[in-house]
Coordinates of C-alpha atoms in Angstrom, one line a residue:
M1003 CA -70.6 172.5 -13.9
A1004 CA -74.1 170.6 -11.7
P1005 CA -76.1 167.3 -13.8
L1006 CA -78.0 169.7 -16.3
F1007 CA -81.6 168.4 -15.9
F1008 CA -83.9 167.7 -18.9
F1009 CA -87.0 167.4 -20.3
F1010 CA -87.0 165.0 -24.4
L1011 CA -90.9 164.6 -25.1
I1012 CA -92.4 162.2 -28.0
G1013 CA -95.5 163.7 -29.7
N1014 CA -98.6 163.7 -26.8
Q1015 CA -97.0 166.1 -24.9
G1016 CA -94.4 164.0 -23.1
K1017 CA -96.4 160.8 -22.6
F1018 CA -93.3 158.6 -21.4
L1019 CA -91.9 160.7 -18.8
T1020 CA -93.6 159.8 -15.3
T1021 CA -93.2 160.3 -11.6
K1022 CA -90.8 157.9 -9.1
E1023 CA -94.0 155.9 -7.9
K1024 CA -95.7 155.3 -10.9
F1025 CA -92.5 154.6 -12.3
H1026 CA -91.4 151.9 -9.9
G1027 CA -94.8 150.7 -9.7
F1028 CA -95.0 149.7 -12.8
V1029 CA -91.7 148.1 -13.3
D1030 CA -92.3 146.2 -9.3
S1031 CA -95.6 145.2 -11.1
E1032 CA -94.8 143.9 -14.3
W1033 CA -92.0 141.7 -12.9
Q1034 CA -94.4 140.6 -10.9
S1035 CA -96.7 139.1 -13.3
L1036 CA -93.5 137.9 -15.7
K1037 CA -92.4 136.0 -12.8
G1038 CA -96.4 134.7 -11.4
E1039 CA -95.6 135.3 -7.9
N1040 CA -98.5 135.4 -5.7
T1041 CA -97.6 137.7 -2.5
N1042 CA -98.6 138.1 0.6
K1043 CA -98.8 141.5 2.6
N1044 CA -95.5 141.4 4.3
D1045 CA -93.6 140.6 0.7
K1046 CA -95.9 144.0 -0.7
V1047 CA -94.0 145.7 2.8
E1048 CA -90.3 145.1 1.2
E1049 CA -91.3 145.3 -2.0
T1050 CA -93.0 148.9 -1.9
K1051 CA -89.5 149.9 0.6
E1052 CA -87.0 148.8 -2.3
A1053 CA -89.1 150.8 -4.7
S1054 CA -88.4 153.6 -2.3
V1055 CA -85.9 154.7 -4.2
E1056 CA -85.4 158.7 -4.0
E1057 CA -83.5 160.0 -7.3
P1058 CA -80.3 162.1 -5.7
Q1059 CA -80.0 165.7 -5.1
A1060 CA -78.2 167.5 -8.5
K1061 CA -74.4 168.0 -7.4
K1062 CA -73.3 171.3 -5.9
L1063 CA -70.7 173.4 -7.6
K1064 CA -67.7 174.3 -5.6
L1065 CA -67.3 176.9 -4.0
E1066 CA -65.2 179.4 -3.2
A1067 CA -64.1 180.8 0.4
E1068 CA -65.7 183.2 0.6
E1069 CA -69.8 181.8 -0.8
K1070 CA -68.2 179.2 1.6
D1071 CA -68.9 181.5 4.7
K1072 CA -72.0 183.7 3.4
A1073 CA -73.6 179.4 3.1
G1074 CA -72.1 178.6 6.3
K1075 CA -71.7 174.5 7.2
Q1076 CA -73.9 172.2 4.8
D1077 CA -76.3 170.0 6.4
G1078 CA -75.4 165.7 5.8
K1079 CA -72.4 164.4 3.6
R1080 CA -72.5 165.1 0.2
L1081 CA -73.3 161.8 -2.2
R1082 CA -69.1 162.0 -3.8
G1083 CA -67.0 160.0 -3.5
Q1084 CA -66.5 155.2 -3.6
N1085 CA -68.8 153.2 -1.0
K1086 CA -65.9 152.5 1.0
S1087 CA -67.9 150.9 3.7
R1088 CA -69.8 148.0 0.5
P1089 CA -69.7 144.6 2.4
H1090 CA -67.3 143.4 0.4
V1091 CA -68.2 139.4 -0.4
K1092 CA -65.9 136.4 -0.9
P1093 CA -68.0 134.4 -4.2
T1094 CA -66.5 131.6 -2.1
T1095 CA -69.1 131.8 0.7
Y1096 CA -72.1 131.5 -2.2
D1097 CA -71.1 127.3 -1.4
E1098 CA -71.2 125.7 1.2
K1099 CA -69.6 122.7 0.9
R1100 CA -67.8 122.5 -2.5
L1101 CA -66.9 119.4 -4.2
C1102 CA -63.0 118.0 -3.5
L1103 CA -61.1 119.3 -6.5
F1104 CA -59.5 115.2 -6.7
S1105 CA -63.2 113.6 -6.8
L1106 CA -63.9 116.6 -9.4
L1107 CA -60.6 115.4 -11.9
Q1108 CA -59.0 112.6 -10.3
E1109 CA -61.4 109.5 -10.3
N1110 CA -60.7 106.5 -8.1
R1111 CA -57.7 108.0 -5.8
E1112 CA -58.6 108.7 -2.2
C1113 CA -58.2 112.5 -1.2
T1114 CA -54.1 113.1 0.8
F1115 CA -55.9 116.0 3.8
G1116 CA -58.9 112.3 4.2
D1117 CA -61.1 112.6 7.5
K1118 CA -59.4 116.2 8.0
C1119 CA -60.4 118.1 4.3
H1120 CA -62.9 120.2 4.2
F1121 CA -65.0 119.3 0.9
H1122 CA -67.5 116.7 -0.7
H1123 CA -65.9 113.4 -2.1
D1124 CA -69.0 112.0 -3.1
I1125 CA -70.1 113.5 -5.8
A1126 CA -74.8 112.0 -5.5
E1127 CA -73.7 113.4 -1.5
Y1128 CA -72.2 116.9 -3.5
L1129 CA -75.5 117.5 -6.4
A1130 CA -77.7 117.1 -3.0
T1131 CA -76.7 120.6 -2.0
K1132 CA -76.2 122.0 -5.6
P1133 CA -78.0 124.9 -6.2
A1134 CA -80.5 124.1 -8.5
D1135 CA -78.8 124.2 -12.4
I1136 CA -79.3 128.0 -14.1
G1137 CA -80.0 126.8 -17.6
E1138 CA -79.7 123.8 -20.3
S1139 CA -77.6 124.7 -22.3
C1140 CA -73.2 125.6 -21.1
Y1141 CA -72.1 128.2 -23.2
L1142 CA -68.3 126.8 -22.6
Y1143 CA -69.3 122.5 -23.6
D1144 CA -71.2 124.5 -26.7
T1145 CA -67.6 127.0 -27.8
F1146 CA -64.7 124.3 -27.1
G1147 CA -66.4 121.2 -26.9
K1148 CA -66.3 120.7 -23.1
C1149 CA -66.5 121.9 -19.4
A1150 CA -63.6 121.4 -17.4
F1151 CA -65.8 122.2 -14.4
G1152 CA -68.2 119.0 -14.9
V1153 CA -70.8 118.7 -12.6
T1154 CA -69.8 121.9 -10.2
C1155 CA -70.8 123.6 -13.7
R1156 CA -74.7 125.4 -12.8
Y1157 CA -74.9 124.5 -16.1
A1158 CA -74.0 120.6 -16.3
K1159 CA -77.3 118.8 -17.0
A1160 CA -76.3 120.1 -20.5
H1161 CA -73.4 117.8 -20.3
T1162 CA -73.7 115.0 -17.9
T1163 CA -74.4 111.9 -18.0
P1164 CA -77.3 109.4 -16.5
D1165 CA -73.7 108.2 -14.5
L1166 CA -72.6 111.8 -13.4
K1167 CA -69.4 111.8 -16.6
T1168 CA -68.5 114.8 -18.3
M1169 CA -69.7 114.5 -22.0
E1170 CA -67.1 115.8 -24.4
N1171 CA -67.6 117.1 -28.1
A1172 CA -64.1 115.6 -29.9
E1173 CA -64.6 118.2 -33.1
L1174 CA -65.1 121.6 -31.2
I1175 CA -61.9 120.1 -28.6
K1176 CA -60.1 119.7 -32.0
T1177 CA -60.3 122.6 -33.3
Y1178 CA -59.1 124.6 -29.8
E1179 CA -56.3 121.8 -28.9
G1180 CA -53.2 123.9 -29.5
R1181 CA -55.0 127.7 -29.1
S1182 CA -54.5 129.6 -25.7
T1183 CA -58.0 132.1 -26.1
V1184 CA -56.7 134.0 -23.4
K1185 CA -52.5 135.5 -23.5
N1186 CA -50.3 136.2 -19.9
S1187 CA -51.6 134.4 -17.0
L1188 CA -48.7 133.7 -14.4
S1189 CA -47.2 130.3 -14.4
K1190 CA -46.7 128.7 -10.4
D1191 CA -42.6 128.8 -11.6
L1192 CA -42.6 132.7 -11.7
Q1193 CA -45.1 133.2 -9.3
N1194 CA -42.6 131.3 -7.2
S1195 CA -39.2 132.7 -8.2
L1196 CA -41.4 136.5 -8.3
R1197 CA -42.3 135.6 -4.2
K1198 CA -39.0 134.7 -3.6
R1199 CA -37.2 137.0 -4.6
S1200 CA -34.9 135.3 -7.3
V1201 CA -36.2 136.4 -10.3
P1202 CA -32.9 138.5 -12.3
F1203 CA -33.2 142.3 -13.5
K1204 CA -30.7 143.2 -15.7
K1205 CA -31.4 145.5 -17.4
S1206 CA -32.9 147.4 -14.7
A1207 CA -29.5 146.7 -12.4
E1208 CA -28.1 148.4 -15.2
Y1209 CA -30.3 151.3 -15.6
L1210 CA -30.5 151.9 -11.5
K1211 CA -26.6 151.7 -11.0
T1212 CA -25.9 154.8 -13.6
L1213 CA -28.9 156.9 -11.2
S1214 CA -27.2 155.3 -8.4
N1215 CA -23.6 156.9 -9.9
N1216 CA -24.9 160.0 -10.8
K1217 CA -26.4 160.4 -7.2
D1218 CA -23.6 160.3 -5.9
K1219 CA -21.1 162.8 -7.9
R1220 CA -23.9 165.3 -7.3
E1221 CA -23.6 164.5 -3.8
Q1222 CA -19.3 165.1 -4.3
Q1223 CA -20.4 168.1 -6.1
R1224 CA -23.0 169.0 -3.1
N1225 CA -20.0 169.1 -0.7
G1226 CA -17.4 170.9 -2.5
K1227 CA -15.1 167.3 -3.6
T1228 CA -14.1 166.4 -7.0
L1229 CA -14.4 162.9 -8.9
T1230 CA -11.0 161.2 -9.2
G1231 CA -10.3 159.1 -11.7
P1232 CA -8.2 158.7 -14.6
P1233 CA -10.3 161.5 -16.9
V1234 CA -12.7 159.4 -20.5
K1235 CA -11.1 160.8 -23.9
T1236 CA -14.8 162.1 -25.6
V1237 CA -15.5 164.8 -28.8
G1238 CA -18.1 167.0 -27.3
P1239 CA -19.7 167.0 -23.6
L1240 CA -21.1 164.3 -22.5
T1241 CA -25.3 164.1 -22.4
D1242 CA -27.9 161.3 -20.7
E1243 CA -27.9 159.3 -24.1
D1244 CA -24.2 159.2 -23.8
V1245 CA -24.7 157.3 -20.9
I1246 CA -27.9 155.3 -21.4
K1247 CA -26.8 154.7 -24.4
L1248 CA -30.6 152.8 -27.1
R1249 CA -30.7 150.1 -26.9
P1250 CA -29.4 148.3 -30.1
C1251 CA -32.7 145.9 -30.8
E1252 CA -35.6 148.9 -32.8
K1253 CA -38.4 149.2 -30.2
K1254 CA -42.1 147.8 -31.8
Q1255 CA -44.7 150.0 -33.5
V1256 CA -48.0 150.8 -33.0
D1257 CA -49.8 152.8 -35.1
F1258 CA -51.8 154.5 -33.0
Q1259 CA -52.8 157.4 -35.9
D1260 CA -56.6 158.6 -36.0
K1261 CA -57.2 155.5 -33.6
L1262 CA -60.2 154.7 -30.5
Y1263 CA -58.9 153.5 -27.7
L1264 CA -60.9 152.4 -24.8
A1265 CA -59.6 153.9 -21.4
P1266 CA -58.1 151.5 -18.9
L1267 CA -61.4 150.8 -16.3
T1268 CA -60.4 150.9 -13.3
T1269 CA -63.4 147.2 -12.5
C1270 CA -65.4 147.3 -15.0
G1271 CA -62.6 147.5 -17.8
N1272 CA -62.1 143.5 -17.5
L1273 CA -61.1 140.9 -20.1
P1274 CA -64.9 140.2 -20.7
F1275 CA -66.2 144.0 -21.0
R1276 CA -63.2 144.4 -23.0
R1277 CA -64.4 142.1 -25.6
V1278 CA -67.9 143.4 -26.0
C1279 CA -66.6 146.8 -27.2
K1280 CA -63.8 145.2 -28.8
R1281 CA -66.9 143.4 -30.9
F1282 CA -68.5 147.0 -31.7
G1283 CA -65.3 148.8 -33.1
A1284 CA -63.1 149.6 -30.1
D1285 CA -59.5 149.2 -31.8
I1286 CA -57.2 149.9 -29.3
T1287 CA -57.6 148.0 -25.4
C1288 CA -55.4 148.6 -22.4
G1289 CA -56.0 146.3 -19.2
E1290 CA -56.5 147.7 -15.8
M1291 CA -54.7 149.7 -13.8
A1292 CA -52.0 147.1 -11.8
M1293 CA -50.1 148.3 -9.0
C1294 CA -45.9 147.4 -9.7
T1295 CA -45.2 146.3 -6.3
N1296 CA -48.4 143.5 -6.2
L1297 CA -47.4 142.5 -9.6
L1298 CA -43.8 142.6 -7.9
Q1299 CA -45.0 140.1 -5.7
G1300 CA -46.5 137.9 -8.0
Q1301 CA -50.8 138.2 -6.6
Q1302 CA -52.8 135.9 -8.7
S1303 CA -55.5 139.0 -8.4
E1304 CA -53.2 141.4 -9.8
W1305 CA -51.5 139.2 -12.5
A1306 CA -54.7 138.9 -14.0
L1307 CA -55.3 142.4 -14.7
L1308 CA -52.8 142.5 -17.7
K1309 CA -54.3 138.7 -18.6
R1310 CA -55.4 139.5 -23.1
H1311 CA -57.6 138.1 -25.3
E1312 CA -57.0 136.5 -29.0
S1313 CA -59.5 139.7 -30.3
E1314 CA -57.5 142.7 -28.8
D1315 CA -55.8 142.6 -31.4
V1316 CA -53.7 146.2 -29.8
F1317 CA -53.4 145.6 -26.9
G1318 CA -52.1 147.4 -23.7
V1319 CA -51.5 147.0 -20.0
Q1320 CA -51.2 149.7 -17.1
V1321 CA -49.0 150.7 -14.4
E1322 CA -49.3 152.5 -11.2
G1323 CA -45.4 153.4 -9.3
C1324 CA -43.9 156.1 -7.9
F1325 CA -40.0 155.3 -7.4
P1326 CA -37.9 154.0 -10.7
D1327 CA -36.1 151.2 -9.0
T1328 CA -40.0 149.0 -8.9
M1329 CA -41.3 150.9 -11.9
T1330 CA -38.1 150.0 -14.1
R1331 CA -38.2 146.2 -12.7
V1332 CA -41.6 145.8 -13.2
A1333 CA -41.3 146.6 -17.0
E1334 CA -38.5 144.7 -17.3
L1335 CA -40.7 142.1 -16.1
I1336 CA -43.6 142.1 -18.5
N1337 CA -41.9 142.8 -20.8
N1338 CA -39.8 139.6 -20.5
N1339 CA -42.9 137.8 -19.7
T1340 CA -46.0 138.9 -21.2
D1341 CA -47.3 139.1 -24.4
V1342 CA -48.2 142.9 -24.5
D1343 CA -48.6 146.6 -28.1
F1344 CA -47.3 149.0 -25.4
V1345 CA -47.1 149.8 -21.6
D1346 CA -48.8 152.7 -20.4
I1347 CA -47.4 154.4 -17.1
N1348 CA -50.3 156.2 -14.9
S1349 CA -50.1 159.4 -13.8
G1350 CA -53.8 160.6 -13.3
C1351 CA -54.6 158.6 -10.9
P1352 CA -57.2 160.4 -8.7
I1353 CA -57.4 158.4 -5.3
D1354 CA -56.0 159.5 -2.6
L1355 CA -53.9 155.7 -1.6
V1356 CA -52.4 156.5 -5.1
Y1357 CA -51.7 159.9 -4.8
Q1358 CA -50.5 160.8 -0.8
K1359 CA -47.9 158.0 -1.8
G1360 CA -46.7 160.4 -4.6
G1361 CA -48.4 157.9 -7.5
G1362 CA -50.9 158.5 -10.3
C1363 CA -51.4 162.1 -10.2
G1364 CA -48.6 162.5 -8.0
L1365 CA -45.9 161.9 -10.5
M1366 CA -46.9 165.5 -12.7
T1367 CA -45.3 167.5 -9.7
R1368 CA -42.8 164.8 -9.0
T1369 CA -41.0 165.8 -12.2
R1370 CA -37.7 164.8 -10.8
K1371 CA -39.7 161.2 -9.9
F1372 CA -41.2 160.5 -12.7
E1373 CA -38.6 161.2 -15.6
Q1374 CA -36.5 159.2 -14.1
I1375 CA -39.1 156.2 -14.1
I1376 CA -40.2 156.3 -17.6
K1377 CA -36.2 156.8 -18.8
G1378 CA -35.8 153.6 -17.0
M1379 CA -38.3 151.7 -18.2
N1380 CA -37.9 152.9 -21.5
Y1381 CA -34.8 152.1 -21.1
V1382 CA -35.5 147.3 -20.2
L1383 CA -39.2 148.5 -22.9
D1384 CA -38.7 146.6 -26.8
V1385 CA -42.7 148.2 -27.7
P1386 CA -43.6 151.9 -26.7
L1387 CA -43.3 153.7 -23.2
T1388 CA -47.4 155.8 -22.8
V1389 CA -48.2 158.1 -20.4
K1390 CA -51.8 159.1 -19.0
I1391 CA -51.8 161.7 -17.4
R1392 CA -54.1 165.3 -16.1
T1393 CA -54.5 169.1 -16.5
G1394 CA -53.3 169.6 -13.6
V1395 CA -53.3 168.4 -9.2
Q1396 CA -54.7 171.9 -8.4
E1397 CA -58.6 172.9 -10.5
K1398 CA -57.1 176.3 -11.2
S1399 CA -53.6 175.9 -12.2
N1400 CA -52.6 173.4 -15.3
I1401 CA -49.3 172.2 -15.8
A1402 CA -49.9 169.2 -18.4
H1403 CA -48.9 172.2 -21.0
K1404 CA -45.3 172.4 -19.1
L1405 CA -44.9 169.1 -19.2
I1406 CA -46.0 167.6 -22.2
P1407 CA -41.9 169.3 -23.8
E1408 CA -40.2 167.3 -21.1
M1409 CA -41.4 164.2 -22.5
K1410 CA -41.3 164.1 -25.2
N1411 CA -38.1 164.6 -24.9
W1412 CA -37.5 161.5 -22.7
G1413 CA -38.9 159.7 -24.8
V1414 CA -42.2 159.0 -24.5
S1415 CA -44.2 156.9 -27.5
M1416 CA -48.0 158.9 -26.8
I1417 CA -49.6 161.1 -24.8
T1418 CA -53.7 160.2 -23.1
L1419 CA -54.4 163.7 -21.3
H1420 CA -57.4 163.0 -19.7
G1421 CA -59.0 167.5 -19.7
R1422 CA -59.9 167.4 -16.1
S1423 CA -57.6 168.1 -12.6
R1424 CA -57.4 165.5 -9.9
E1425 CA -59.4 168.4 -7.8
Q1426 CA -62.2 168.9 -10.8
R1427 CA -63.0 164.9 -10.9
Y1428 CA -66.1 165.3 -12.8
T1429 CA -68.0 168.4 -11.1
K1430 CA -67.5 170.2 -14.7
L1431 CA -66.9 169.7 -18.0
A1432 CA -63.4 168.5 -19.9
D1433 CA -61.3 171.2 -21.1
W1434 CA -61.2 171.1 -24.9
D1435 CA -59.7 175.1 -26.1
Y1436 CA -56.9 173.1 -23.8
I1437 CA -56.3 170.1 -24.9
S1438 CA -56.2 171.3 -27.9
T1439 CA -53.7 172.9 -27.7
C1440 CA -50.9 171.3 -25.8
S1441 CA -51.8 168.6 -28.9
K1442 CA -49.8 171.1 -30.8
L1443 CA -47.3 171.5 -28.6
A1444 CA -47.1 167.9 -28.5
S1445 CA -46.8 167.5 -32.0
P1446 CA -44.9 164.8 -33.5
V1447 CA -45.9 162.3 -30.5
P1448 CA -49.6 161.2 -31.1
L1449 CA -52.0 162.8 -27.8
F1450 CA -54.7 161.6 -27.7
G1451 CA -57.7 163.4 -26.1
N1452 CA -60.1 162.0 -23.2
G1453 CA -63.6 162.8 -21.5
D1454 CA -67.0 164.0 -21.5
I1455 CA -67.4 162.1 -26.0
L1456 CA -70.8 159.9 -25.2
S1457 CA -71.8 160.0 -29.8
Y1458 CA -70.2 160.6 -32.8
E1459 CA -71.0 164.3 -32.3
D1460 CA -69.5 165.1 -29.7
A1461 CA -66.5 162.6 -31.2
M1462 CA -66.6 164.2 -34.6
K1463 CA -65.9 167.7 -32.2
A1464 CA -62.6 166.7 -30.2
R1465 CA -61.1 165.5 -33.6
E1466 CA -61.4 169.4 -34.9
T1467 CA -59.0 169.9 -31.8
G1468 CA -56.6 168.5 -33.0
V1469 CA -55.7 165.1 -31.2
S1470 CA -54.1 161.7 -32.3
G1471 CA -57.2 160.0 -31.0
I1472 CA -59.5 159.6 -29.4
M1473 CA -60.2 157.4 -26.1
I1474 CA -63.4 156.9 -24.3
A1475 CA -64.4 156.0 -21.0
R1476 CA -66.9 156.0 -18.9
G1477 CA -68.5 156.8 -22.5
A1478 CA -68.3 153.4 -23.2
L1479 CA -69.9 152.1 -19.9
I1480 CA -72.2 154.1 -20.3
K1481 CA -73.1 152.0 -24.5
P1482 CA -70.3 150.4 -25.6
W1483 CA -71.4 151.1 -28.6
I1484 CA -70.4 154.1 -29.2
F1485 CA -67.0 152.8 -31.0
T1486 CA -69.6 152.0 -33.9
E1487 CA -71.8 154.9 -33.9
I1488 CA -68.1 156.3 -34.3
K1489 CA -67.6 154.6 -37.0
E1490 CA -70.4 154.4 -39.1
S1491 CA -71.9 158.2 -38.3
R1492 CA -74.3 158.0 -36.7
H1493 CA -77.3 157.5 -33.6
W1494 CA -78.4 154.3 -33.4
D1495 CA -81.3 153.4 -31.3
I1496 CA -80.9 150.2 -29.5
S1497 CA -83.5 147.9 -28.3
S1498 CA -83.7 146.9 -24.7
S1499 CA -83.9 143.8 -26.7
E1500 CA -80.3 144.4 -28.3
R1501 CA -79.0 146.1 -25.3
L1502 CA -79.9 142.8 -23.4
D1503 CA -77.9 140.5 -25.8
V1504 CA -75.3 142.1 -25.3
L1505 CA -75.7 141.6 -22.1
R1506 CA -75.9 138.1 -22.7
D1507 CA -72.7 138.1 -24.0
F1508 CA -70.8 139.6 -20.7
S1509 CA -72.1 136.6 -20.0
N1510 CA -71.4 134.5 -22.2
F1511 CA -67.9 135.7 -21.7
G1512 CA -67.7 136.3 -18.3
L1513 CA -67.8 132.7 -17.2
E1514 CA -65.8 131.6 -20.1
H1515 CA -63.4 134.5 -18.3
W1516 CA -64.1 133.1 -14.4
G1517 CA -65.7 130.0 -14.4
S1518 CA -69.5 128.0 -14.7
D1519 CA -69.7 127.0 -10.9
T1520 CA -70.9 128.9 -8.1
R1521 CA -68.4 130.6 -8.3
G1522 CA -67.6 131.9 -11.1
V1523 CA -71.7 132.8 -12.1
E1524 CA -71.4 134.8 -8.2
K1525 CA -68.4 136.4 -9.5
T1526 CA -69.4 137.6 -13.3
R1527 CA -72.9 138.5 -12.0
T1528 CA -71.3 141.2 -9.0
F1529 CA -68.6 142.8 -12.7
M1530 CA -72.8 142.5 -14.3
L1531 CA -73.8 145.3 -11.6
E1532 CA -70.6 147.2 -11.5
W1533 CA -71.1 147.6 -15.6
L1534 CA -75.3 148.7 -14.9
S1535 CA -74.4 151.1 -12.7
F1536 CA -73.0 153.4 -15.0
M1537 CA -75.0 151.2 -18.2
C1538 CA -79.1 152.0 -16.8
R1539 CA -77.9 156.7 -17.0
Y1540 CA -78.1 155.4 -21.0
I1541 CA -81.8 157.5 -22.8
P1542 CA -82.8 155.6 -25.9
V1543 CA -82.1 158.1 -28.8
G1544 CA -86.4 157.1 -30.1
L1545 CA -86.9 159.4 -26.5
L1546 CA -85.4 161.8 -27.2
E1547 CA -86.5 165.8 -27.5
R1548 CA -82.9 166.6 -28.2
V1549 CA -80.4 164.5 -29.8
P1550 CA -77.7 163.6 -29.1
Q1551 CA -78.0 162.9 -24.6
K1552 CA -75.4 164.8 -23.2
I1553 CA -72.8 162.6 -20.7
N1554 CA -74.1 165.5 -17.9
E1555 CA -76.9 165.3 -18.5
R1556 CA -79.2 163.4 -15.7
P1557 CA -83.2 162.6 -17.3
P1558 CA -86.8 162.2 -14.8
Y1559 CA -88.4 159.4 -13.8
Y1560 CA -89.2 158.4 -17.7
M1561 CA -91.8 155.0 -18.6
G1562 CA -89.6 153.0 -22.1
R1563 CA -91.7 151.6 -25.4
N1564 CA -91.9 147.6 -23.3
Y1565 CA -90.9 146.9 -20.1
L1566 CA -87.8 145.8 -20.4
E1567 CA -86.3 149.1 -22.0
S1568 CA -88.2 150.7 -18.2
L1569 CA -86.0 148.3 -16.1
M1570 CA -82.5 148.8 -17.5
A1571 CA -84.0 152.9 -16.9
S1572 CA -84.1 152.3 -13.7
Q1573 CA -81.6 153.6 -10.5
N1574 CA -82.7 150.7 -8.4
V1575 CA -79.5 148.0 -6.8
G1576 CA -83.0 145.7 -6.6
D1577 CA -84.2 146.0 -10.7
W1578 CA -80.6 145.6 -12.3
V1579 CA -80.5 141.8 -9.9
R1580 CA -83.8 141.4 -11.2
I1581 CA -81.7 142.0 -15.0
S1582 CA -79.3 139.7 -13.8
E1583 CA -80.7 136.1 -12.9
M1584 CA -82.7 137.2 -16.0
L1585 CA -79.2 135.6 -16.9
L1586 CA -77.2 134.0 -14.4
G1587 CA -80.4 132.8 -12.6
P1588 CA -82.2 133.5 -8.7
I1589 CA -79.5 135.2 -6.4
P1590 CA -77.6 133.2 -3.6
K1591 CA -79.5 133.4 -0.3
N1592 CA -76.3 135.6 0.5
F1593 CA -76.2 137.8 -2.0
N1594 CA -75.1 141.7 -1.3
F1595 CA -74.6 144.3 -3.7
L1596 CA -72.9 148.2 -2.7
P1597 CA -71.8 149.2 -6.2
K1598 CA -68.7 150.7 -6.0
H1599 CA -69.4 154.1 -7.1
K1600 CA -71.8 156.5 -4.1
A1601 CA -73.4 158.5 -7.9
N1602 CA -73.8 154.4 -9.3
A1603 CA -76.5 154.4 -6.4
Y1604 CA -79.5 156.6 -5.7
K1605 CA -80.3 153.6 -2.9

């Protein structure tokens, strides 16, 4: 189903509607007046080129084979999918020459690398090349009483003495003494053990041994041979439950009933964003999808996806894999070394890289492997095991209703169903009638529905289908205050200044999570821009003729009620950068950004 174009009018025959040229002309002129810049002719030409952003074409309906022949070959590529060739700039490249850690952390001690060290050792020399400070107050210093980044902090004036010493607030430091706000960090000892493959997986070995024994039995039976050995005395026939006995300890119970679940969102569902959503009322949060093989190899970047903030009271991690041995081992690894409330298996990822290896949606068609993975992970976990699936792989061939009764027997504690197939992606609306059918099949196991929730009215309709709860993904990226709207059953006409405050909270959380030096600031900016590529789709409630906004509807160009509201409505990457500059200062000279999804960049 192609995106719908609709018009929203407020009195005076649609006074907020405008054209592309007028919209970008207004945004650019207001930005220049705010900055107080006197641009020359060349600058104006560049700004005009940057502002000439074409509105994307509506996504075309998927044609049948006969219709394709009639329509003929389409010209050019469709504006879909990922920007796979987008620039990947490492945050470290924004620092021309950084300060040596020996100079930063260990005063009066010579660097062990001597003349071979590539970093600054003279603090005064480093400060001469360091970019200008962004602001007068440091969020880390104001919150925790100490900034671990010292003079490298981009807000260093707030906590640096004239003799270049870092100040500390003893009272605040005492408040946070012995308290860790973020859990599930990868220790160096564990990382080294994983790299040396010296971590023991006792429970996993027990389970995998039973799989190996069962395989040997099947092969012998296939070859017409019978097993020799003393008979085992049993009462009745043996079942899988006899071979793989339940754990003596009772699994931790999680109440999933009638909760609002923030979906695990790759790239955008980072810890700072989850903190923003928790403030607005999200009940359950989950880390971004982590690859099981990368976790077993001790990759720092992959383990960062498992980190949990203290505000996340019900938190889970999502793992992806396609083989019982690696998935069982990673489940045991998570069980023994992290603090989580549940573990989720991603069997709904549509990405080719994952699917072609048999993971993600591929698990739905490999039921034997899927069963072995679920039973193996259940065997080693002390917390509930949940599964996220789609309706199926092919667009017109749903298979979720066949899998769900089997998954109940395999020991799944909760199922999340996204009402689309892998092939379908986002070209049509989610099938909530099918989700309703599956929720009845899943009972008494909780089933969460997912797809196209952008307002409390959408959530109310979804709850009428009989699902146990609702998972929100794109809706939370477009408007994270959707959780408040659902809980208070209202439409929130949030102002542009309030939305900027939300982004300011994100930037502060990002500086706390990734750091307040140049590297951390630019990493925070990159993730903010990825989020803004979704947030710009929000249309203020006060401008709508018909409430609520639907997730598949795309508006024409419109002016906001003030400059900031218009700037936030822009689909231009350059305008998103301008918003980031309001919070994180000017971008570096070599800064480059292209959003992850083509559909988000009209430029």
